Short mmCIF file of C-alpha atoms in Angstrom, two decimals:
data_model
loop_
_atom_site.label_atom_id
_atom_site.label_comp_id
_atom_site.label_asym_id
_atom_site.label_seq_id
_atom_site.Cartn_x
_atom_site.Cartn_y
_atom_site.Cartn_z
CA MET N 1 -77.85 41.50 68.11
CA ALA N 2 -81.17 40.02 66.96
CA ILE N 3 -80.92 36.94 64.75
CA GLN N 4 -83.12 38.57 62.11
CA ASP N 5 -80.77 41.55 61.86
CA LEU N 6 -77.80 39.18 61.53
CA THR N 7 -79.68 37.31 58.82
CA ASN N 8 -80.40 40.49 56.87
CA ASP N 9 -76.74 41.48 57.06
CA ALA N 10 -75.67 37.96 56.02
CA ILE N 11 -77.86 38.16 52.90
CA SER N 12 -76.40 41.58 52.07
CA LEU N 13 -72.90 40.12 52.39
CA LEU N 14 -73.84 37.20 50.15
CA LYS N 15 -75.04 39.59 47.46
CA LYS N 16 -71.68 41.39 47.58
CA LEU N 17 -69.82 38.08 47.31
CA ILE N 18 -71.90 37.01 44.30
CA GLU N 19 -71.23 40.27 42.52
CA THR N 20 -67.46 39.96 43.03
CA GLN N 21 -65.54 37.50 40.84
CA SER N 22 -63.77 35.01 43.09
CA PHE N 23 -62.57 32.06 41.04
CA SER N 24 -60.15 29.82 42.93
CA SER N 25 -56.87 31.68 43.63
CA GLU N 26 -58.58 34.98 42.73
CA GLU N 27 -60.47 35.60 45.97
CA HIS N 28 -58.64 38.74 47.13
CA VAL N 29 -61.63 41.09 46.78
CA THR N 30 -64.22 38.78 48.36
CA ALA N 31 -61.75 38.43 51.23
CA LEU N 32 -61.99 42.22 51.66
CA HIS N 33 -65.79 41.99 51.91
CA ILE N 34 -65.43 39.39 54.66
CA GLU N 35 -62.87 41.58 56.44
CA ASP N 36 -65.39 44.43 56.32
CA TRP N 37 -67.94 42.26 58.12
CA PHE N 38 -65.52 41.43 60.94
CA THR N 39 -64.44 45.07 61.23
CA ARG N 40 -68.04 46.28 61.39
CA TYR N 41 -68.85 43.80 64.16
CA ASP N 42 -65.65 44.65 66.06
CA ILE N 43 -64.29 41.12 65.67
CA ASP N 44 -60.52 40.71 65.84
CA PHE N 45 -59.52 38.78 62.70
CA LYS N 46 -56.48 37.77 60.70
CA ARG N 47 -55.91 37.19 57.01
CA THR N 48 -53.53 34.60 55.61
CA LYS N 49 -53.33 35.06 51.84
CA ASN N 50 -57.03 34.91 50.86
CA ASN N 51 -58.16 33.05 53.97
CA VAL N 52 -59.88 35.24 56.57
CA TRP N 53 -60.15 33.81 60.07
CA ALA N 54 -60.95 34.65 63.68
CA VAL N 55 -61.34 33.03 67.10
CA ASN N 56 -64.00 33.83 69.68
CA LYS N 57 -63.25 36.74 72.02
CA HIS N 58 -62.85 34.60 75.14
CA PHE N 59 -60.70 31.88 73.57
CA ASP N 60 -59.36 29.51 76.23
CA SER N 61 -56.54 27.18 75.20
CA SER N 62 -57.55 24.66 77.89
CA LYS N 63 -60.83 23.98 76.06
CA PRO N 64 -61.47 21.95 72.89
CA THR N 65 -61.89 23.90 69.67
CA LEU N 66 -64.72 23.76 67.14
CA LEU N 67 -63.93 24.93 63.61
CA LEU N 68 -66.60 26.63 61.50
CA ASN N 69 -65.51 26.65 57.87
CA SER N 70 -66.79 27.36 54.41
CA HIS N 71 -65.24 28.81 51.26
CA HIS N 72 -65.62 31.99 49.24
CA ASP N 73 -64.09 30.86 45.95
CA THR N 74 -66.25 29.64 43.06
CA VAL N 75 -65.94 27.61 39.90
CA LYS N 76 -66.22 29.45 36.61
CA PRO N 77 -69.80 29.78 35.31
CA ASN N 78 -70.77 27.15 32.77
CA SER N 79 -71.89 28.07 29.28
CA ALA N 80 -75.57 27.29 29.92
CA TYR N 81 -76.16 30.38 32.10
CA THR N 82 -79.06 32.53 30.96
CA ASN N 83 -78.59 35.07 33.78
CA ASP N 84 -75.57 37.23 34.44
CA PRO N 85 -73.72 34.99 36.95
CA PHE N 86 -72.39 38.07 38.77
CA ASN N 87 -75.78 39.76 39.16
CA ALA N 88 -77.30 38.99 42.56
CA PHE N 89 -81.06 39.31 42.27
CA VAL N 90 -84.08 37.85 44.04
CA GLU N 91 -87.02 36.35 42.16
CA ASP N 92 -89.75 34.07 43.51
CA GLY N 93 -87.93 33.77 46.82
CA LYS N 94 -84.68 32.67 45.13
CA LEU N 95 -81.38 34.54 45.34
CA PHE N 96 -79.62 33.96 42.02
CA GLY N 97 -75.92 34.23 41.24
CA LEU N 98 -72.66 32.31 40.95
CA GLY N 99 -71.66 30.86 44.31
CA SER N 100 -75.01 31.58 45.94
CA ASN N 101 -75.59 27.91 46.72
CA ASP N 102 -71.99 26.64 46.64
CA ALA N 103 -71.10 27.79 49.10
CA GLY N 104 -71.96 31.45 49.70
CA GLY N 105 -75.18 30.72 51.59
CA CYS N 106 -73.31 28.37 53.92
CA LEU N 107 -70.43 30.79 54.38
CA VAL N 108 -72.50 33.84 55.35
CA SER N 109 -74.71 31.70 57.60
CA LEU N 110 -71.66 30.41 59.47
CA ILE N 111 -70.15 33.90 59.71
CA ALA N 112 -73.44 35.15 61.18
CA THR N 113 -73.47 32.23 63.61
CA PHE N 114 -69.88 32.89 64.67
CA THR N 115 -70.76 36.56 65.18
CA HIS N 116 -73.71 35.58 67.38
CA PHE N 117 -71.41 33.64 69.72
CA TYR N 118 -68.28 35.77 69.41
CA ASN N 119 -68.64 37.76 72.65
CA GLN N 120 -70.18 35.01 74.79
CA GLU N 121 -68.28 33.81 77.83
CA ASN N 122 -67.97 30.36 79.37
CA LEU N 123 -68.50 28.38 76.17
CA LYS N 124 -67.65 24.66 76.35
CA TYR N 125 -65.79 24.92 73.04
CA ASN N 126 -63.61 27.61 71.55
CA LEU N 127 -64.77 28.71 68.11
CA VAL N 128 -62.57 29.29 65.08
CA MET N 129 -64.14 30.72 61.93
CA VAL N 130 -62.22 30.25 58.66
CA ALA N 131 -63.56 31.71 55.42
CA SER N 132 -61.25 29.78 53.14
CA ALA N 133 -59.94 30.05 49.61
CA GLU N 134 -59.17 27.54 46.84
CA GLU N 135 -61.70 24.89 47.89
CA GLU N 136 -62.99 24.36 44.37
CA SER N 137 -59.50 23.70 43.03
CA SER N 138 -58.19 21.81 46.08
CA GLY N 139 -55.43 24.38 45.93
CA SER N 140 -52.37 24.63 48.15
CA ASN N 141 -53.41 27.96 49.70
CA GLY N 142 -56.81 26.95 51.04
CA LEU N 143 -57.94 25.41 54.31
CA ASN N 144 -55.14 22.84 54.15
CA SER N 145 -52.62 25.67 54.49
CA MET N 146 -54.44 27.02 57.54
CA ILE N 147 -54.25 23.88 59.69
CA PRO N 148 -50.73 24.67 61.01
CA ILE N 149 -51.71 28.33 61.59
CA ILE N 150 -55.04 28.23 63.42
CA PRO N 151 -55.41 26.70 66.90
CA LYS N 152 -55.58 22.90 67.01
CA VAL N 153 -59.05 21.81 65.92
CA ASP N 154 -60.91 19.02 67.75
CA VAL N 155 -64.08 18.93 65.66
CA ALA N 156 -65.39 20.85 62.67
CA ILE N 157 -68.56 21.94 60.90
CA VAL N 158 -67.88 22.39 57.19
CA GLY N 159 -70.49 24.50 55.45
CA GLU N 160 -71.63 22.89 52.21
CA PRO N 161 -75.22 22.65 50.92
CA THR N 162 -76.94 19.66 52.58
CA LEU N 163 -80.48 21.05 53.02
CA MET N 164 -79.36 21.41 56.67
CA ASN N 165 -79.24 17.65 57.10
CA LEU N 166 -76.31 16.07 58.90
CA ALA N 167 -73.79 14.64 56.45
CA VAL N 168 -71.91 12.44 58.92
CA ALA N 169 -69.49 11.07 56.31
CA GLU N 170 -68.00 12.23 53.01
CA LYS N 171 -66.30 10.24 50.29
CA GLY N 172 -62.64 10.83 49.56
CA LEU N 173 -61.16 11.15 46.09
CA VAL N 174 -58.24 9.59 44.27
CA VAL N 175 -57.61 10.34 40.60
CA PHE N 176 -55.45 7.77 38.81
CA ASP N 177 -53.53 7.96 35.55
CA ALA N 178 -53.25 4.55 33.89
CA VAL N 179 -51.38 3.36 30.80
CA ILE N 180 -52.22 0.44 28.50
CA GLU N 181 -49.28 -0.43 26.28
CA GLY N 182 -49.17 -2.11 22.90
CA THR N 183 -46.89 -2.27 19.90
CA PRO N 184 -46.76 0.85 17.72
CA SER N 185 -46.88 0.18 13.98
CA HIS N 186 -48.05 1.35 10.58
CA ALA N 187 -51.80 0.81 10.25
CA ALA N 188 -51.27 -1.10 6.97
CA HIS N 189 -49.37 -3.95 8.64
CA PRO N 190 -50.67 -6.76 10.88
CA ASN N 191 -50.48 -6.03 14.60
CA ASP N 192 -51.83 -8.38 17.27
CA ASN N 193 -50.85 -6.03 20.08
CA ASN N 194 -52.87 -2.92 19.27
CA ALA N 195 -53.06 -0.76 22.43
CA ILE N 196 -56.51 0.52 21.50
CA TYR N 197 -57.90 -3.01 21.09
CA ASN N 198 -56.15 -3.98 24.33
CA SER N 199 -58.08 -1.22 26.06
CA ILE N 200 -61.44 -2.90 25.34
CA GLY N 201 -60.91 -5.64 27.91
CA VAL N 202 -59.35 -3.18 30.36
CA LEU N 203 -62.36 -0.87 30.17
CA GLN N 204 -64.66 -3.83 30.76
CA TRP N 205 -62.58 -4.77 33.79
CA PHE N 206 -62.87 -1.29 35.28
CA LYS N 207 -66.60 -1.23 34.53
CA GLY N 208 -67.14 -4.50 36.39
CA PHE N 209 -64.67 -4.15 39.26
CA LYS N 210 -66.13 -3.79 42.76
CA PHE N 211 -64.38 -3.04 46.02
CA LYS N 212 -65.57 -5.54 48.62
CA LYS N 213 -66.23 -3.29 51.62
CA GLY N 214 -69.30 -1.07 51.69
CA SER N 215 -70.20 1.68 54.14
CA GLU N 216 -73.46 2.30 55.97
CA ALA N 217 -73.19 6.05 55.45
CA LEU N 218 -71.44 6.21 52.07
CA GLY N 219 -72.28 3.00 50.23
CA ASP N 220 -69.74 1.46 47.87
CA VAL N 221 -66.52 2.87 46.51
CA LYS N 222 -67.37 4.37 43.09
CA LEU N 223 -64.84 3.88 40.30
CA THR N 224 -65.34 5.66 36.97
CA VAL N 225 -63.15 5.91 33.88
CA THR N 226 -63.58 9.55 32.87
CA GLN N 227 -60.96 10.19 30.17
CA ILE N 228 -59.26 8.19 27.42
CA SER N 229 -56.56 9.36 25.02
CA ALA N 230 -54.60 7.63 22.26
CA GLY N 231 -53.17 8.07 18.80
CA SER N 232 -51.76 10.92 16.79
CA GLN N 233 -52.80 10.23 13.19
CA HIS N 234 -54.95 7.86 11.15
CA ASN N 235 -52.25 5.59 9.77
CA VAL N 236 -50.27 4.97 12.97
CA VAL N 237 -51.21 2.37 15.59
CA PRO N 238 -50.32 4.04 18.90
CA GLY N 239 -47.97 2.46 21.37
CA HIS N 240 -50.15 3.24 24.37
CA VAL N 241 -53.57 4.34 25.55
CA ASP N 242 -53.88 6.73 28.51
CA LEU N 243 -56.80 6.54 30.93
CA VAL N 244 -57.96 8.73 33.80
CA ILE N 245 -59.92 6.99 36.56
CA ASP N 246 -61.93 8.88 39.18
CA VAL N 247 -62.37 6.90 42.42
CA ARG N 248 -64.68 8.11 45.21
CA VAL N 249 -63.54 6.34 48.35
CA ASN N 250 -65.84 5.38 51.22
CA ASP N 251 -64.80 5.35 54.86
CA ALA N 252 -64.11 1.60 54.81
CA TYR N 253 -60.82 2.22 52.97
CA SER N 254 -57.94 4.64 53.14
CA ASN N 255 -56.80 6.18 49.88
CA THR N 256 -53.54 4.27 50.24
CA GLU N 257 -55.42 0.97 50.47
CA VAL N 258 -57.43 1.76 47.34
CA ALA N 259 -54.26 2.64 45.45
CA GLN N 260 -52.58 -0.60 46.51
CA ILE N 261 -55.58 -2.72 45.47
CA LEU N 262 -55.70 -1.17 42.00
CA LYS N 263 -51.94 -1.48 41.54
CA GLU N 264 -52.19 -5.19 42.33
CA LYS N 265 -55.34 -6.00 40.36
CA ALA N 266 -55.88 -3.58 37.46
CA PRO N 267 -54.85 -5.17 34.10
CA VAL N 268 -52.88 -2.13 32.95
CA THR N 269 -49.20 -1.49 32.33
CA SER N 270 -49.12 1.15 35.07
CA ILE N 271 -51.53 3.00 37.31
CA THR N 272 -50.46 6.00 39.38
CA PRO N 273 -52.44 8.12 41.85
CA ARG N 274 -52.09 11.86 41.41
CA SER N 275 -52.56 12.43 45.14
CA LEU N 276 -53.54 10.43 48.21
CA ARG N 277 -54.32 13.39 50.48
CA LEU N 278 -58.07 13.79 49.86
CA ASN N 279 -59.32 11.10 52.23
CA SER N 280 -62.85 10.25 53.27
CA SER N 281 -64.05 11.92 56.45
CA SER N 282 -66.66 11.29 59.10
CA ILE N 283 -67.92 12.03 62.57
CA PRO N 284 -69.20 9.45 65.06
CA VAL N 285 -72.98 9.39 65.20
CA ASP N 286 -72.75 9.55 68.99
CA HIS N 287 -70.82 12.84 68.90
CA ASP N 288 -72.57 15.67 70.76
CA LEU N 289 -72.99 17.67 67.53
CA VAL N 290 -74.73 14.81 65.75
CA LYS N 291 -76.88 13.87 68.74
CA ALA N 292 -77.96 17.50 69.11
CA GLY N 293 -78.85 17.70 65.42
CA ILE N 294 -80.86 14.49 65.53
CA ALA N 295 -82.70 15.77 68.61
CA MET N 296 -83.66 18.83 66.55
CA GLY N 297 -85.20 16.58 63.90
CA ARG N 298 -82.39 16.73 61.34
CA SER N 299 -81.71 13.53 59.41
CA THR N 300 -78.28 11.98 58.83
CA CYS N 301 -76.79 11.12 55.46
CA GLY N 302 -73.53 10.48 53.63
CA SER N 303 -72.14 12.86 51.02
CA PRO N 304 -70.65 11.70 47.69
CA THR N 305 -69.14 15.11 46.91
CA LEU N 306 -65.73 16.34 48.00
CA SER N 307 -65.20 19.37 50.24
CA ASP N 308 -62.57 20.85 52.54
CA GLN N 309 -63.42 18.08 54.98
CA ALA N 310 -60.91 16.04 53.00
CA VAL N 311 -57.99 18.05 54.44
CA LEU N 312 -59.12 17.65 58.06
CA THR N 313 -57.98 14.83 60.32
CA CYS N 314 -60.43 15.59 63.15
CA PRO N 315 -64.09 14.46 63.21
CA SER N 316 -66.10 16.74 60.92
CA LEU N 317 -69.73 17.32 60.07
CA LYS N 318 -70.88 18.65 56.70
CA LEU N 319 -73.93 20.86 57.20
CA GLY N 320 -75.35 23.84 55.37
CA PRO N 321 -78.26 25.56 53.66
CA GLY N 322 -78.89 24.94 49.98
CA ASP N 323 -78.99 21.82 47.84
CA SER N 324 -75.88 20.11 46.51
CA THR N 325 -77.64 19.27 43.22
CA ARG N 326 -77.69 23.00 42.38
CA SER N 327 -73.93 23.37 42.78
CA HIS N 328 -72.02 24.20 39.58
CA SER N 329 -75.34 24.41 37.71
CA ALA N 330 -76.46 27.11 35.31
CA ASP N 331 -78.44 29.97 36.90
CA GLU N 332 -77.37 28.83 40.37
CA PHE N 333 -79.58 29.98 43.24
CA ILE N 334 -80.40 29.52 46.89
CA TYR N 335 -83.78 30.13 48.51
CA MET N 336 -83.84 33.11 50.84
CA ASN N 337 -85.67 31.08 53.46
CA GLU N 338 -82.91 28.45 53.31
CA ILE N 339 -80.44 31.06 54.56
CA GLU N 340 -82.83 32.17 57.30
CA GLU N 341 -83.43 28.57 58.37
CA GLY N 342 -79.73 27.78 58.13
CA ILE N 343 -78.69 30.51 60.55
CA LYS N 344 -81.41 29.55 63.03
CA ILE N 345 -80.46 25.86 62.92
CA TYR N 346 -76.72 26.56 63.21
CA ILE N 347 -77.34 28.75 66.26
CA GLU N 348 -79.74 26.33 67.91
CA LEU N 349 -77.38 23.42 67.26
CA LEU N 350 -74.44 25.22 68.84
CA GLU N 351 -76.53 26.45 71.76
CA ASN N 352 -77.20 22.78 72.55
CA VAL N 353 -73.47 21.95 72.41
CA LEU N 354 -71.71 25.08 73.65
#
């Protein structure tokens, strides 16, 4: 099938996805739209909960496997929308709608690319396409749940908006809950151990703390205090202050190492990671995928935002049409020509590798 016809169909699919509510864990109807695509193109597929997936027709277990993945769930629209977030419309070359940029444009472009290669024989890699759920919530029924089900993956392309540049590394994430203790008391009495006052020095410590090891692709580890909570009423000095700390981890550290460093050094009563599973990810710059992309004129970069790469243990490349700065924004959009370019670049990249 001609690439232009695939592109037109991909844009039609994206419009259907936009116009169907698919918040994380509520993707059952968008999954049906994706099933319809595979049925129409006579592609044998499977569905596991709200994840829809397929392997290429001539899958050969003796060959390495390349995963193509993006997600069809969305965040909820923010209050600043001026358009109907579920109305897919085109204006000035932009396709508007919730999930158009993150990550509908990537998803339909990868599905079109997979369809282009589905029937081809003698590929160097097997292909596995997973249209996954629950990416935005890092839920338990998303791509992470598919790893034991799909064939073993040797390398992956994760579709997220990168302006079709090669994000060769992605920061991991650890969220910590920390407690600063003091002595609870009546506000009318002296108290030299006020937990709120104690938090002043602690906040300054977090503001100034730096992890020693930087990364060429991802820069420094970024630590940010994002929430603070204390007290119940005006005349009671609270016994503790609760903090939430968001840490974006570069590829110089494991999440476990970051947690150990903060447990040893942070001047708090306790600090506990909520999860250590969302690690940083990367792909060697001398991998065939990266070399092929560079030869096509695509630039390399690191990505500060989290994606389903975090649940993969194999080398993975983040690559997709659209711009990450538009993600989760009001009146979200993707340029039509970004989708057209995305499909062409995906296909050319894989032609150079497969």
